[in-house]
PDB file of C-alpha atoms in Angstrom:
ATOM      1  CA  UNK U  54      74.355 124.871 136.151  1.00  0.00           C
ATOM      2  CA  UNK U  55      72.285 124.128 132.915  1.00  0.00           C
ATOM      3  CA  UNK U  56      74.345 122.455 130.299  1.00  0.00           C
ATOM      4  CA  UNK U  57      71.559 122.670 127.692  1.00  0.00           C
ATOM      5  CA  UNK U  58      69.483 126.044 128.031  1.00  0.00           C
ATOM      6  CA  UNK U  59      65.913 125.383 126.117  1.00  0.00           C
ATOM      7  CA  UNK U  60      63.511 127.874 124.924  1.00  0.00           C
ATOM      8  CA  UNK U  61      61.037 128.989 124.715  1.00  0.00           C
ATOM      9  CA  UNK U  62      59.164 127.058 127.597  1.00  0.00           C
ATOM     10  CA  UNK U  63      55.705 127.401 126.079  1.00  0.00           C
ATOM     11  CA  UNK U  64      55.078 127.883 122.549  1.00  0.00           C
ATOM     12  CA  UNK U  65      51.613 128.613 120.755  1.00  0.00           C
ATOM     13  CA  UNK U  66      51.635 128.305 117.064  1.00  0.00           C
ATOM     14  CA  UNK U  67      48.513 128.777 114.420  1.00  0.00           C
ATOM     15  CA  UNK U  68      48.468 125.687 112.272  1.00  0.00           C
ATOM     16  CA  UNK U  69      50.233 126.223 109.455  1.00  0.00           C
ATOM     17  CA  UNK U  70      53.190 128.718 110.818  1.00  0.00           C
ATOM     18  CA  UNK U  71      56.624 127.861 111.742  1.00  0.00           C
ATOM     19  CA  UNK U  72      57.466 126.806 115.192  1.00  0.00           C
ATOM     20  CA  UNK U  73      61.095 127.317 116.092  1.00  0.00           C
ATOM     21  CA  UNK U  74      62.579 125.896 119.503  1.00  0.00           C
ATOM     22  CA  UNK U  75      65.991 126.754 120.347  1.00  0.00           C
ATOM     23  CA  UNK U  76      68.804 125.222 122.872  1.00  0.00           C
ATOM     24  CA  UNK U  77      71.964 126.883 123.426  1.00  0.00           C
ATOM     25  CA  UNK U  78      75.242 124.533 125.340  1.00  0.00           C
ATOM     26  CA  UNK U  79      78.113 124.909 126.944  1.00  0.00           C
ATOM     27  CA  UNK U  80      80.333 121.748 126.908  1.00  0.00           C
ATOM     28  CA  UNK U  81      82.532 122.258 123.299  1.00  0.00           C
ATOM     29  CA  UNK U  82      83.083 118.565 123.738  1.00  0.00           C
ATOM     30  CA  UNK U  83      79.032 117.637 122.785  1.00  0.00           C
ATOM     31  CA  UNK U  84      79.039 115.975 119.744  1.00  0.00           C
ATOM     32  CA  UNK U  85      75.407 114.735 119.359  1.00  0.00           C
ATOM     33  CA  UNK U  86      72.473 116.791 119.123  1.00  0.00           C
ATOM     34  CA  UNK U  87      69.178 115.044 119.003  1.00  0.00           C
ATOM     35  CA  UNK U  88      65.679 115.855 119.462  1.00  0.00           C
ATOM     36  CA  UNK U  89      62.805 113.983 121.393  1.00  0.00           C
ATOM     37  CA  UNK U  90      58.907 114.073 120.875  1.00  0.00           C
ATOM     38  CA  UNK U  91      56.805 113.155 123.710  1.00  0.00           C
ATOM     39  CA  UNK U  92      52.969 113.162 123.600  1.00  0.00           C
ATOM     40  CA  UNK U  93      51.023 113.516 126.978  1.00  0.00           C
ATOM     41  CA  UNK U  94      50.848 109.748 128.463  1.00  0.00           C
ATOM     42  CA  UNK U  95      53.764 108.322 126.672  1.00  0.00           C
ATOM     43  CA  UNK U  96      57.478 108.040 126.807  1.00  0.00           C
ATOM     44  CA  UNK U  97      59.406 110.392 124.980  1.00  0.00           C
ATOM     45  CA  UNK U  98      60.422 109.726 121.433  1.00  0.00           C
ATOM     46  CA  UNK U  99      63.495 110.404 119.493  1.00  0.00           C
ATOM     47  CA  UNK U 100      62.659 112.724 116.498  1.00  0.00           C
ATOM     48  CA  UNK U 101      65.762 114.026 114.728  1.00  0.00           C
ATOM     49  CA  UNK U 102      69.605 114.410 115.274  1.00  0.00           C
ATOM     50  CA  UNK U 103      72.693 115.828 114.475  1.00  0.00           C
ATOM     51  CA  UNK U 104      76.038 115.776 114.869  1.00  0.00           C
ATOM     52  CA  UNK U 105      78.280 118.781 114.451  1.00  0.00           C
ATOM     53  CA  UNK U 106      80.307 118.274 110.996  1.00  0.00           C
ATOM     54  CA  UNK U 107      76.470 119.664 109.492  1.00  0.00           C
ATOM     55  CA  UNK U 108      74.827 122.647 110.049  1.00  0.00           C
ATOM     56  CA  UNK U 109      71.452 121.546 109.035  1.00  0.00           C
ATOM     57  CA  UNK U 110      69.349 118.034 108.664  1.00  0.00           C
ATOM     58  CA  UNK U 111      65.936 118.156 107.738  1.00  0.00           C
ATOM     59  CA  UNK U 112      63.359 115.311 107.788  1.00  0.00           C
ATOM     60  CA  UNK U 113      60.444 115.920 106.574  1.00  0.00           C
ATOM     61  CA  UNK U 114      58.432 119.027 108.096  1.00  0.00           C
ATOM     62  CA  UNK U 115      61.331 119.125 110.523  1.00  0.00           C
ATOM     63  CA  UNK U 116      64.241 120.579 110.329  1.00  0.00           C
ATOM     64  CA  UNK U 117      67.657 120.727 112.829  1.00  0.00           C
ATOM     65  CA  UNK U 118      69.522 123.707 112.216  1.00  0.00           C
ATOM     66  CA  UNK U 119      72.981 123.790 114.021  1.00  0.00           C
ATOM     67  CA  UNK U 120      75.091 126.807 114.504  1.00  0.00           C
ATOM     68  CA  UNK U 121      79.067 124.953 116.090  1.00  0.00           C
ATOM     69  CA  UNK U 122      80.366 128.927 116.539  1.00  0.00           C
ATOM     70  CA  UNK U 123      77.708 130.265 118.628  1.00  0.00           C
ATOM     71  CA  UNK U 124      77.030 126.735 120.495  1.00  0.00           C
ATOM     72  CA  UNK U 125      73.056 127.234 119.462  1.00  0.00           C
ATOM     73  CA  UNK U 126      70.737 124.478 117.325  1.00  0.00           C
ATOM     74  CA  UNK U 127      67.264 124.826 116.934  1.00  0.00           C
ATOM     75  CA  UNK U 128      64.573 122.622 116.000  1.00  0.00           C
ATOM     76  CA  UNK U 129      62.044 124.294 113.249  1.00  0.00           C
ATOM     77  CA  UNK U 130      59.096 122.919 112.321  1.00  0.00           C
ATOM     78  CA  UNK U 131      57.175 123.653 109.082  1.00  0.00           C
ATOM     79  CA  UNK U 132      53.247 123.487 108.579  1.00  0.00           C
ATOM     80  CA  UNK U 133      53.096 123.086 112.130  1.00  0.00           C
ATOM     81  CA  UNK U 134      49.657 120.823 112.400  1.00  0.00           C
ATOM     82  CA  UNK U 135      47.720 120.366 115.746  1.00  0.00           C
ATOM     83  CA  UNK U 136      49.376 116.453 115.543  1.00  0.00           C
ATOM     84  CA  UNK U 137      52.569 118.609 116.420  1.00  0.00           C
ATOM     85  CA  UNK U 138      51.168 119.334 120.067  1.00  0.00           C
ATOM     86  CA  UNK U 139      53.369 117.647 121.861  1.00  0.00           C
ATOM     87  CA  UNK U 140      56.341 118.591 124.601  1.00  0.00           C
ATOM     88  CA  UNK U 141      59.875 118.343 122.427  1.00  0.00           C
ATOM     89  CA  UNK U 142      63.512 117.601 124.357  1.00  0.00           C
ATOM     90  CA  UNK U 143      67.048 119.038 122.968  1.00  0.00           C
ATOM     91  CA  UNK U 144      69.626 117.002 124.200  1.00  0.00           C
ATOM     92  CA  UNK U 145      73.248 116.757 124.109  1.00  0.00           C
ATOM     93  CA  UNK U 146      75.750 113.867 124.514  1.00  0.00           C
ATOM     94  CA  UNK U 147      79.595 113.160 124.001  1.00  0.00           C
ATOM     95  CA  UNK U 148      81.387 110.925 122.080  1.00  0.00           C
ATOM     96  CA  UNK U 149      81.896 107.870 124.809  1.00  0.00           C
ATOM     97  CA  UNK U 150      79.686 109.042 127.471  1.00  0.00           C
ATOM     98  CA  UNK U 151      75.854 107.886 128.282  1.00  0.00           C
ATOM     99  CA  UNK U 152      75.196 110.602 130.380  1.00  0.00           C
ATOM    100  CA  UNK U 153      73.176 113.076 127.901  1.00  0.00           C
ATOM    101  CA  UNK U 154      72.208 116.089 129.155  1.00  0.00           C
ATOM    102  CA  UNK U 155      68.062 117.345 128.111  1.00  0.00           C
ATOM    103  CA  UNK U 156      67.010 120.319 127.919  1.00  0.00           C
ATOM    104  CA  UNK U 157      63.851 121.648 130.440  1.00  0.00           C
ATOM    105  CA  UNK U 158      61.445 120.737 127.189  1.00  0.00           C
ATOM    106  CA  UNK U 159      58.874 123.030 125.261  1.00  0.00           C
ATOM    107  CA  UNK U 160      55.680 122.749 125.352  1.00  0.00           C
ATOM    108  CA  UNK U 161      53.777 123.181 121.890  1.00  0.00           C
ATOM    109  CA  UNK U 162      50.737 123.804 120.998  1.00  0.00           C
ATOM    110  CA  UNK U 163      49.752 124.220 117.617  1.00  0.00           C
ATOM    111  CA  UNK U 164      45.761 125.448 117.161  1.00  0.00           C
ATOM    112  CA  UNK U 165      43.614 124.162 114.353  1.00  0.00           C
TER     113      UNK U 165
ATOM    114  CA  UNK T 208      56.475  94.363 118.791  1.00  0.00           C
ATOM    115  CA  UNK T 209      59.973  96.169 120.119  1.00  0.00           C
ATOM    116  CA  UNK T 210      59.406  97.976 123.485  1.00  0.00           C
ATOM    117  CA  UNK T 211      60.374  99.023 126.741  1.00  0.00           C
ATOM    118  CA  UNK T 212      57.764  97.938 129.009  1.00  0.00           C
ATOM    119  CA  UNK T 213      57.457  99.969 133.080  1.00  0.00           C
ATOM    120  CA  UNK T 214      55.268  98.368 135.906  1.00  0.00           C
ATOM    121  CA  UNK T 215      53.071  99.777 137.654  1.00  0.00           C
ATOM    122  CA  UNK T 216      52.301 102.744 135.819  1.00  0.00           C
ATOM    123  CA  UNK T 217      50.629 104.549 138.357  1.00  0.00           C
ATOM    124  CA  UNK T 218      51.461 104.161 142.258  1.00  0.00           C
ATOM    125  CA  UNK T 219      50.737 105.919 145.301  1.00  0.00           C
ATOM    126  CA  UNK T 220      52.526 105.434 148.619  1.00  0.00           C
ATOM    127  CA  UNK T 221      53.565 106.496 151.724  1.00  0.00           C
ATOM    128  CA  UNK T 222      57.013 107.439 152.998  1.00  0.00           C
ATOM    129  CA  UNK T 223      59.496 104.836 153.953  1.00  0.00           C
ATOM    130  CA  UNK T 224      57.589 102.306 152.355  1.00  0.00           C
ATOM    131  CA  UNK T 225      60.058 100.685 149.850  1.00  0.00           C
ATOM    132  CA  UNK T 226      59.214 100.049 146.570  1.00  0.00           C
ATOM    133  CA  UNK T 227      60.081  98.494 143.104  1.00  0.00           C
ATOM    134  CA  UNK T 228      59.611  99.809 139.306  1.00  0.00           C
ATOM    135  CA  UNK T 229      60.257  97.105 136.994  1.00  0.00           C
ATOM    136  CA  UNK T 230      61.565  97.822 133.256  1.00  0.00           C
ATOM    137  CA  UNK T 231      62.002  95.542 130.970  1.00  0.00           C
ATOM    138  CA  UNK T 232      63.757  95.536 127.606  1.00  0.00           C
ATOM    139  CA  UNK T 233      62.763  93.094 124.139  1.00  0.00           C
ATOM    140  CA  UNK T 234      65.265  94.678 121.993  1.00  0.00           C
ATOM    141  CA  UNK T 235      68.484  93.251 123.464  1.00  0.00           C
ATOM    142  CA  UNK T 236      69.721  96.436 123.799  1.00  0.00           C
ATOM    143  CA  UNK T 237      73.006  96.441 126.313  1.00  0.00           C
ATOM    144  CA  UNK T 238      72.333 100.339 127.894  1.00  0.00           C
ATOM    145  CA  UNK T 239      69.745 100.424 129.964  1.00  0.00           C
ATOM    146  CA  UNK T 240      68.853 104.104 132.070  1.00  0.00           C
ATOM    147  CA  UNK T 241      66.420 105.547 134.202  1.00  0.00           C
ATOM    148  CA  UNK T 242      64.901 109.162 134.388  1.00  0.00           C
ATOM    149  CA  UNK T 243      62.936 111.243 136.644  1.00  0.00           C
ATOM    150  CA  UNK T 244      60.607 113.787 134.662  1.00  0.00           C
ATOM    151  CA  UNK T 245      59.301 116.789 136.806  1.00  0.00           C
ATOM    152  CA  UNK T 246      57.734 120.009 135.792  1.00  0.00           C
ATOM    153  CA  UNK T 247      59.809 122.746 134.373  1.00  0.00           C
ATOM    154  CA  UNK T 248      63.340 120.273 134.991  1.00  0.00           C
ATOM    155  CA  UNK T 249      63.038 118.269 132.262  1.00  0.00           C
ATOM    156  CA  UNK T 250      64.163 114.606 132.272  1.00  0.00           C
ATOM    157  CA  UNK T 251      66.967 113.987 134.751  1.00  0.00           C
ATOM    158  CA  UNK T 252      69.330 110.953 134.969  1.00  0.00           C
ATOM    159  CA  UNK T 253      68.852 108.709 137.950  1.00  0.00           C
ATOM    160  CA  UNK T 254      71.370 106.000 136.934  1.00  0.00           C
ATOM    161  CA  UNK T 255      72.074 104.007 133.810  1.00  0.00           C
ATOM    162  CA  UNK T 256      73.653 100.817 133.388  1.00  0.00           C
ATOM    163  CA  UNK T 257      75.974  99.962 130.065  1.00  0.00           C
ATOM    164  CA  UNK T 258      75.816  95.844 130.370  1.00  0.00           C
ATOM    165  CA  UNK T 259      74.846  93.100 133.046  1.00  0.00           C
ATOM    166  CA  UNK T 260      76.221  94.389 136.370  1.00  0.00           C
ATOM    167  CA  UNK T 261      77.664  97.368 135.509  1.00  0.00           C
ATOM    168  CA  UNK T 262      75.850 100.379 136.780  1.00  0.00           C
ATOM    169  CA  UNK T 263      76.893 103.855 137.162  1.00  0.00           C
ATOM    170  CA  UNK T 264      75.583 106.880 138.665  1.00  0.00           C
ATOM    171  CA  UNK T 265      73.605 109.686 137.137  1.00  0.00           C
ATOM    172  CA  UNK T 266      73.056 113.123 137.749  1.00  0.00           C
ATOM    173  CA  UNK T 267      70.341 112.777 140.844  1.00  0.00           C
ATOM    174  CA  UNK T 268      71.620 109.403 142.304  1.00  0.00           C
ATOM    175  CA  UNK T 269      70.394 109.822 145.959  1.00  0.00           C
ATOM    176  CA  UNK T 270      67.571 107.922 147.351  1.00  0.00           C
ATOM    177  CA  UNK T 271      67.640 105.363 144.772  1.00  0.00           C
ATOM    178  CA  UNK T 272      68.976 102.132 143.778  1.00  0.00           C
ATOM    179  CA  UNK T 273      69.056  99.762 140.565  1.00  0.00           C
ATOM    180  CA  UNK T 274      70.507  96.363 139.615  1.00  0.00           C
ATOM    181  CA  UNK T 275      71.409  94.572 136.342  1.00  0.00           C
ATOM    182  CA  UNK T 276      71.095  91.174 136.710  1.00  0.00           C
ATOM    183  CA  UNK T 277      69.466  90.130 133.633  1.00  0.00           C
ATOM    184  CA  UNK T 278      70.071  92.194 130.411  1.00  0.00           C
ATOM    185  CA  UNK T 279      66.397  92.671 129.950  1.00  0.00           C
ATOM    186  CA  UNK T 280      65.453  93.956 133.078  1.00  0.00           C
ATOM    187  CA  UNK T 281      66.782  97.024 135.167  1.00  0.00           C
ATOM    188  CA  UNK T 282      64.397  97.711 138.082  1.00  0.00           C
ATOM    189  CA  UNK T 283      64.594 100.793 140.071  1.00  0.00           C
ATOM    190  CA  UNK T 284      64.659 100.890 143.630  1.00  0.00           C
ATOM    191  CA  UNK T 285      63.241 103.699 146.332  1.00  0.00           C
ATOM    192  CA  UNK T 286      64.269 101.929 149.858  1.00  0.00           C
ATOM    193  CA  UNK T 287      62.818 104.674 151.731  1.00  0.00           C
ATOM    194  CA  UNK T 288      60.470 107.123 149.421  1.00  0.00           C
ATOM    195  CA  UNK T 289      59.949 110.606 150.297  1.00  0.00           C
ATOM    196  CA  UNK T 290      57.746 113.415 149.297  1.00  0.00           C
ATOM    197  CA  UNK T 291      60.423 114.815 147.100  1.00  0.00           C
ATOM    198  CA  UNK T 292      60.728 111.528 145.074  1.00  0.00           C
ATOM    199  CA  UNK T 293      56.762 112.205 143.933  1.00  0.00           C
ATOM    200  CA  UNK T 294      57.791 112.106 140.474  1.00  0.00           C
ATOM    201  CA  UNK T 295      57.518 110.649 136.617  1.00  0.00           C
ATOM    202  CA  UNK T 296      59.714 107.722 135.788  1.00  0.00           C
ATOM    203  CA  UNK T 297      60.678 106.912 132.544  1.00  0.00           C
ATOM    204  CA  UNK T 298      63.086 103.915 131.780  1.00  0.00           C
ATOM    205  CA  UNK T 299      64.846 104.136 128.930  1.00  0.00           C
ATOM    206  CA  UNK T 300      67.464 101.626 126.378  1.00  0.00           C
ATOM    207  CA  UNK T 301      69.427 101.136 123.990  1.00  0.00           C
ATOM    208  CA  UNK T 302      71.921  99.924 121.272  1.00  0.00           C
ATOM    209  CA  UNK T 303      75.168 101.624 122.626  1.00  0.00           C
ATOM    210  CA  UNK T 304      76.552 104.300 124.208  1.00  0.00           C
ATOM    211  CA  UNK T 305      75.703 107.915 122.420  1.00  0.00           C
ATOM    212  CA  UNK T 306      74.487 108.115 118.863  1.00  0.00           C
ATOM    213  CA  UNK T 307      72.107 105.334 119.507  1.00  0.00           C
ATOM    214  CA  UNK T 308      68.229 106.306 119.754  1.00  0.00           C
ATOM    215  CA  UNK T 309      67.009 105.978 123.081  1.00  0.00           C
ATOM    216  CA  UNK T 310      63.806 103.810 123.215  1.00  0.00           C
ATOM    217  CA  UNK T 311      61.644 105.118 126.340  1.00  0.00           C
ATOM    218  CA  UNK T 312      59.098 103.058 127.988  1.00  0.00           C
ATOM    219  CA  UNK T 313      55.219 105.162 128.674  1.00  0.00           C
ATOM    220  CA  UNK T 314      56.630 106.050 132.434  1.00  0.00           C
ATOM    221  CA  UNK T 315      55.425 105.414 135.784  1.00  0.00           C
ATOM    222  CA  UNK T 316      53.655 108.270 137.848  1.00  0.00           C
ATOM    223  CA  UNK T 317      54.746 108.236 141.750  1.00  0.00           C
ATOM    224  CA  UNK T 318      53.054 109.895 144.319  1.00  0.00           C
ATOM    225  CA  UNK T 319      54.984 109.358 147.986  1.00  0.00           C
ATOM    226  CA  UNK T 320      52.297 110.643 150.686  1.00  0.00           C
TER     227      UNK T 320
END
């Protein structure tokens, strides 16, 4: 059973737009919410996180947007720019564990 | 530089040939983990390891071993590859347990013939 439901699986974006990746999770007891960045041929990278006592966190073009009610956060991305191609992990952890739980990653594309 | 350095990168074998991925840690971080990344699963836990000889279990455990002797280094261990272990490896540390950043080193591509 998924823990951390990503989607979409695939997402193609005109440079410029918006891309929005969502994950959806089931344990209440998750208390950290990051994101990951991995480029093809490299390791992946941690991006931006959250924990719940926000609903949002932005960073630059990129912004965490986290909904504690409906058990949803989402990952938007403004100006998307080809640079953005990349595959991008939601994850979620609890307080004393090291087991964190990834999402099945996007894939993004974003053309020039 | 900080890193998380992986040898080999690439390697092909055949099955029941055992075999070693090193990892290797300059950051003196104490958690230490290891991941399989396959298409459409995302990255999966192998086994993780919070200090020098203490290892624990992750979510797909079986066919593989690790060790902690040095906190730097946490090689993973495949004593009798199969097929179904073709796979990409990432190793992975850092700081402490759960809010800490995960640093991830550039992964090593298995193929088990």
């Amino acid at each position: 059973q998924q823990q951390v439901k990503q989607s979409p699986q695939s997402l193609i974006v005109q440079k410029g737009g918006i891309s929005i990746i969502n994950c959806a999770y089931e344990n209440t007891a998750f208390d950290y919410f990051p994101w990951y960045q991995q480029f093809p041929g490299k390791g992946p990278a941690l991006l931006i996180a959250i924990r719940p006592d926000v609903s949002e966190k932005k960073e630059g073009r990129f912004t965490i947007s986290f909904n504690k009610s409906a058990k949803q956060f989402s990952l938007h991305i403004m100006d998307s720019q080809p640079g953005d191609s990349a595959t991008y992990f939601c994850a979620a952890s609890m307080g004393g564990s090291y087991i964190p739980t990834f999402g099945r990653g996007t894939s993004l594309i974003v053309h020039p | 530089e900080a890193q998380v350095t992986q040898n080999p990168r690439y390697l092909i074998t055949v099955t029941g040939k055992k075999l070693t991925v090193t990892c290797s840690q300059n950051m003196n971080h104490e958690y230490m983990s290891w991941y399989r990344q396959d298409p459409g699963l995302g990255l999966r836990q192998i086994y993780y390891s919070m200090n020098v000889e203490v290892t624990d279990k992750g979510d797909v455990p079986e066919g593989y071993k690790v060790s902690r002797k040095e906190k730097r280094n946490f090689p993973l261990i495949l004593e009798s590859p199969s097929p179904n272990q073709t796979s990409l490896y990432f190793c992975a540390s850092s700081l402490g347990s759960n809010y800490n950043e995960q640093f991830f080193g550039p992964g090593t591509r298995l193929t088990v013939l």
